[in-house]
Short mmCIF file of C-alpha atoms in Angstrom, two decimals:
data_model
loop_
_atom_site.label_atom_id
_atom_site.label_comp_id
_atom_site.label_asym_id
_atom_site.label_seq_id
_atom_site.Cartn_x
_atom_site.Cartn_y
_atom_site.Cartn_z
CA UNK A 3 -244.71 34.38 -8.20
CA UNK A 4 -245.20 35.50 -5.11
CA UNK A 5 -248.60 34.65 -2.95
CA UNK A 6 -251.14 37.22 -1.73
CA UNK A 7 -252.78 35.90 1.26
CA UNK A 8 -255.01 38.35 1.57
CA UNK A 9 -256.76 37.13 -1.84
CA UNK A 10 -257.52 33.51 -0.83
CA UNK A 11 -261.43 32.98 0.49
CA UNK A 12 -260.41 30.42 3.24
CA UNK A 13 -257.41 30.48 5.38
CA UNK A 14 -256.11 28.17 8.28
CA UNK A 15 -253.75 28.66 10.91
CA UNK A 16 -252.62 25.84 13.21
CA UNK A 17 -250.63 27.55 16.53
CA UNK A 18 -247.06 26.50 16.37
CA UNK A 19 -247.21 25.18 19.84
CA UNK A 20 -249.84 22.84 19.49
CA UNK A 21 -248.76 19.04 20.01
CA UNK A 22 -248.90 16.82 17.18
CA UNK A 23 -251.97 14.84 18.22
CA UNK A 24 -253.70 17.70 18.58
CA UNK A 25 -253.99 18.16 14.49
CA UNK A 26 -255.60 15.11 14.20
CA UNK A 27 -259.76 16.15 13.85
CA UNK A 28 -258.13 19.03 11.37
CA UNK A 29 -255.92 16.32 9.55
CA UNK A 30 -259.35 14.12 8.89
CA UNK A 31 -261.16 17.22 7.62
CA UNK A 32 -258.57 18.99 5.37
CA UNK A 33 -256.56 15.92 4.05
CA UNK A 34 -259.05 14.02 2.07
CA UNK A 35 -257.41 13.30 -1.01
CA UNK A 36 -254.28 11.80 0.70
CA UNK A 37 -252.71 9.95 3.14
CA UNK A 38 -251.33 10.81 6.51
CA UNK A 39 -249.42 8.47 8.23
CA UNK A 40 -248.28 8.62 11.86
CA UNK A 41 -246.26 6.01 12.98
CA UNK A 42 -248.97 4.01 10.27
CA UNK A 43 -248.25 2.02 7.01
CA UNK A 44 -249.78 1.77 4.28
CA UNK A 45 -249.65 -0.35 1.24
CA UNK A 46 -249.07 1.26 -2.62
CA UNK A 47 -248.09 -1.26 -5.47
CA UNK A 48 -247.29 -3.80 -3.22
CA UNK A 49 -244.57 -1.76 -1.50
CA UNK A 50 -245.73 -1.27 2.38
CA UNK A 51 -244.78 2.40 3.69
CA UNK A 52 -244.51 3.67 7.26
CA UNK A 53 -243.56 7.14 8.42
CA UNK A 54 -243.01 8.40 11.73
CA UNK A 55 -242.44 12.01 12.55
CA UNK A 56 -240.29 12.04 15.84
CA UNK A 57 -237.00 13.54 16.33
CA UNK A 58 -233.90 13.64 18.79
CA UNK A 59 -234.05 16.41 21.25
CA UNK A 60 -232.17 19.57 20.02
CA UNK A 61 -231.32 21.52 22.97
CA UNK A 62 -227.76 21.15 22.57
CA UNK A 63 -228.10 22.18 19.55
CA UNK A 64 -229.86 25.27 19.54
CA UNK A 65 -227.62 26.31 22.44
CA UNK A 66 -224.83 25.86 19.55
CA UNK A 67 -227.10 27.52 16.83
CA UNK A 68 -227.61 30.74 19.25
CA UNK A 69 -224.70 30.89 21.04
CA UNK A 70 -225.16 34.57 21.64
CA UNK A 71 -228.27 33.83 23.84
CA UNK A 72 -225.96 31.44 25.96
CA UNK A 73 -225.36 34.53 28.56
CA UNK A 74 -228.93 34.91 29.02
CA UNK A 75 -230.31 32.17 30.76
CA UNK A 76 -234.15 33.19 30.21
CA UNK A 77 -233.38 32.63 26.66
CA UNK A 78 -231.40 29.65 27.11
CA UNK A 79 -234.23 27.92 29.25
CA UNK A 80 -236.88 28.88 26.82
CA UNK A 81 -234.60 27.11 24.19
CA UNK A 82 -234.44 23.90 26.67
CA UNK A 83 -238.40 23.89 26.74
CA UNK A 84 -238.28 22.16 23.27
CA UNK A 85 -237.50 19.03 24.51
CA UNK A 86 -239.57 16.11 25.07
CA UNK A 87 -242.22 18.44 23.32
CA UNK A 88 -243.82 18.47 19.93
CA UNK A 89 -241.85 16.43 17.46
CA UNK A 90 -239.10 15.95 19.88
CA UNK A 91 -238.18 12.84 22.26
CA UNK A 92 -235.53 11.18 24.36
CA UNK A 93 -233.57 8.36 23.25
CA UNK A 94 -235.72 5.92 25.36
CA UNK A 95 -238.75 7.30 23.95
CA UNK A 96 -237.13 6.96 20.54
CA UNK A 97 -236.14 3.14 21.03
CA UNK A 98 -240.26 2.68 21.90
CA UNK A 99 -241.62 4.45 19.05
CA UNK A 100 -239.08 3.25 16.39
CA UNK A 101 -239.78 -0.39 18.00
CA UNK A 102 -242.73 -0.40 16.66
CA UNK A 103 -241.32 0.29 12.68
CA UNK A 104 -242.32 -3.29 10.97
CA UNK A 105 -239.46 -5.33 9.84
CA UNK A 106 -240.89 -6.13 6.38
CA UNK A 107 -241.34 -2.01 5.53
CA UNK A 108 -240.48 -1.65 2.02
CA UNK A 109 -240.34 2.32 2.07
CA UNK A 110 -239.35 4.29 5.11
CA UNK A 111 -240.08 7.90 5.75
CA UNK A 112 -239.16 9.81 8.97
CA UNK A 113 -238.47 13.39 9.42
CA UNK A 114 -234.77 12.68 10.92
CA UNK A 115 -231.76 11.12 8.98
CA UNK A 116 -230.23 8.12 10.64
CA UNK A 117 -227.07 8.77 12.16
CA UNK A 118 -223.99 9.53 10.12
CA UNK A 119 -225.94 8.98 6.82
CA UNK A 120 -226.35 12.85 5.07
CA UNK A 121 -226.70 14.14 8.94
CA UNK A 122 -224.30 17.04 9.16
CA UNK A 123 -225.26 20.16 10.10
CA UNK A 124 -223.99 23.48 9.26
CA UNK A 125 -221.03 22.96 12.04
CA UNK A 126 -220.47 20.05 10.82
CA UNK A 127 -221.79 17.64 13.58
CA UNK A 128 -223.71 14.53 12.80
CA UNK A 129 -227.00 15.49 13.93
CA UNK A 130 -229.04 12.23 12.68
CA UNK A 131 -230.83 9.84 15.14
CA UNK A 132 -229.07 6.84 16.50
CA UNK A 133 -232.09 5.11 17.27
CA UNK A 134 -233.26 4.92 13.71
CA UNK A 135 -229.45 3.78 12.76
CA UNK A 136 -230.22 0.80 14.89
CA UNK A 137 -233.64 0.06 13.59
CA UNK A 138 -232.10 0.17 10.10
CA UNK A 139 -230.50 -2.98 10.87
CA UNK A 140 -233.70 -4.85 11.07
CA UNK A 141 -235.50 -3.94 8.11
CA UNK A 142 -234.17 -6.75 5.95
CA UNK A 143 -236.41 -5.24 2.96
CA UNK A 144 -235.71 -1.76 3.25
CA UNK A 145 -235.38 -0.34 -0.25
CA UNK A 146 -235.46 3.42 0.56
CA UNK A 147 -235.14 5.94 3.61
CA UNK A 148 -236.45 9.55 2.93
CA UNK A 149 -235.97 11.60 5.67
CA UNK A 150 -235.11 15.66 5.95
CA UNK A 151 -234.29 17.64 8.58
CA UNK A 152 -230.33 18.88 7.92
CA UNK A 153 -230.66 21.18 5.12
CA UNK A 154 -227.19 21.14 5.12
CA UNK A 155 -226.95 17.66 3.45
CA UNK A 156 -229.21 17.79 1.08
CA UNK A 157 -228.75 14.72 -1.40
CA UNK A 158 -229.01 11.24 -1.77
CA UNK A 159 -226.58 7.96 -1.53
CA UNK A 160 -227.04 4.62 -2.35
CA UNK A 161 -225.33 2.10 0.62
CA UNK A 162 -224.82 -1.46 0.69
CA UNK A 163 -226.00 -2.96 3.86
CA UNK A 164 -222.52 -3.59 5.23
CA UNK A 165 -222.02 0.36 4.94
CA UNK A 166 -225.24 0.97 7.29
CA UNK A 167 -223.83 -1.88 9.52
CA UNK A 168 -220.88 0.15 9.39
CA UNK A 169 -222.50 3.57 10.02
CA UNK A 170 -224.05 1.78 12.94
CA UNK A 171 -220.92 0.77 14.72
CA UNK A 172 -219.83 4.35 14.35
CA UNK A 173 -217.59 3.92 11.66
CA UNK A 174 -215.26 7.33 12.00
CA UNK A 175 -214.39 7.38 8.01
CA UNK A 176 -217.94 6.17 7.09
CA UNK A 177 -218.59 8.82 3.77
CA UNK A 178 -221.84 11.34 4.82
CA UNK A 179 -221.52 13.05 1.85
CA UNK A 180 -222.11 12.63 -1.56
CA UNK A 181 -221.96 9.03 -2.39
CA UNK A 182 -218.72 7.59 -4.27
CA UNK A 183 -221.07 5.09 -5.87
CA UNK A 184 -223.53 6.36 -8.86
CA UNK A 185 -225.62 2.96 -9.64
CA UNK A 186 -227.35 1.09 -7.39
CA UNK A 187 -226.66 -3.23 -6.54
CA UNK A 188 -229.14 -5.38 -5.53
CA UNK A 189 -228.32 -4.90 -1.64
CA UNK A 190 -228.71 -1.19 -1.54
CA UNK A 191 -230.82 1.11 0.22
CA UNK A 192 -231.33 4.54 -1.07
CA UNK A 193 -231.12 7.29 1.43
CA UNK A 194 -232.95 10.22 0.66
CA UNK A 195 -232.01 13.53 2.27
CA UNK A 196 -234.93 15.63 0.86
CA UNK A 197 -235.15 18.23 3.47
CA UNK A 198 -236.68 21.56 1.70
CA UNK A 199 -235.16 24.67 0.34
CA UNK A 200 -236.15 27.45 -2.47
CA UNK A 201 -232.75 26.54 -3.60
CA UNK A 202 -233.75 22.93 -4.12
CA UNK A 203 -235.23 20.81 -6.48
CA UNK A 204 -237.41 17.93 -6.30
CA UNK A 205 -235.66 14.16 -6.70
CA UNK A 206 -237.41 11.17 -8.98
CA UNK A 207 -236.33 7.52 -8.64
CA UNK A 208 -237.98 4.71 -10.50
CA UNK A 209 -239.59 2.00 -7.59
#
């Protein structure tokens, strides 16, 4: 089915360039059946959330991603301006924000994969953030890590702790693809890749 627009009574558009605290008075008034959390958590069941929405600067990346643009440096500076901007940050800014992720989080939910956990991109670089890697070694309760981000890796994996300890010493032959394991153990986390696609559908995991 596809959507007219031009048939709905109210519509809102949010400028693409606005920064992320700026949504906040429109988050309050739209969002009042549900919960937004920014860098917050929040308890459900007994299980204590916490998202945060901050990524690793891409510039690199997109240089890769449009390489055609790399001979024309207005294009290629415009490309640079997304950094430190919107969702993005620099590692130290990364290492503050994820700082603050509490150690007894049940459920984790950031935008970016951890590094080398279902983090490669369509060249086939790990693209995931090394800063949460490291914070995953302090969250002695984590149960689950959703994340998105690289379409390209869509899935899920269940890893033992010593795998993530693994991951996080840069492991070269640690497995980012589909997992070899199919049921989980009592010291697993479940990462989530859940990034959305039309292609895609939805994933359900009894808590």
């Amino acid at each position: 089915m596809k959507l007219n627009l031009q048939n709905l009574q109210k519509k809102v558009c949010l400028k693409s360039r606005m920064k992320i605290n700026q949504f906040e008075e429109i988050q309050k008034k739209l969002l009042t059946n549900c919960i937004y959390l920014q860098d917050e958590e929040f308890t459900v069941c007994g299980l204590k959330f916490y998202a945060t929405p901050w990524c690793p600067n891409m510039y690199d990346w997109l240089c890769l991603k449009f390489e055609k643009l790399i001979n024309q440096p207005e294009k290629v500076k415009d490309l640079q301006n997304f950094d430190d901007k919107f969702f993005f940050k620099n590692d130290k800014e990364l290492e503050k924000i994820f700082s603050k992720i509490p150690e007894d989080v049940d459920i984790l939910i950031t935008h970016s994969p951890p590094k080398f956990i279902l983090d490669f991109n369509e060249f086939g670089y790990n693209r995931g953030c090394s800063q949460i890697l490291a914070k995953l070694l302090d969250l002695h309760k984590l149960k689950i890590h959703l994340f998105g981000h690289i379409h390209s890796t869509y899935g899920y994996e269940f890893l033992r702790r010593s795998d993530v300890l693994q991951a996080a010493s840069r492991e070269k032959d640690h497995n980012t693809g589909q997992s070899t394991k199919t049921e989980p153990s009592n010291d697993d986390i479940l990462f989530v890749n859940a990034a959305n696609s039309h292609k895609f559908q939805p994933f359900y995991f009894d808590v």
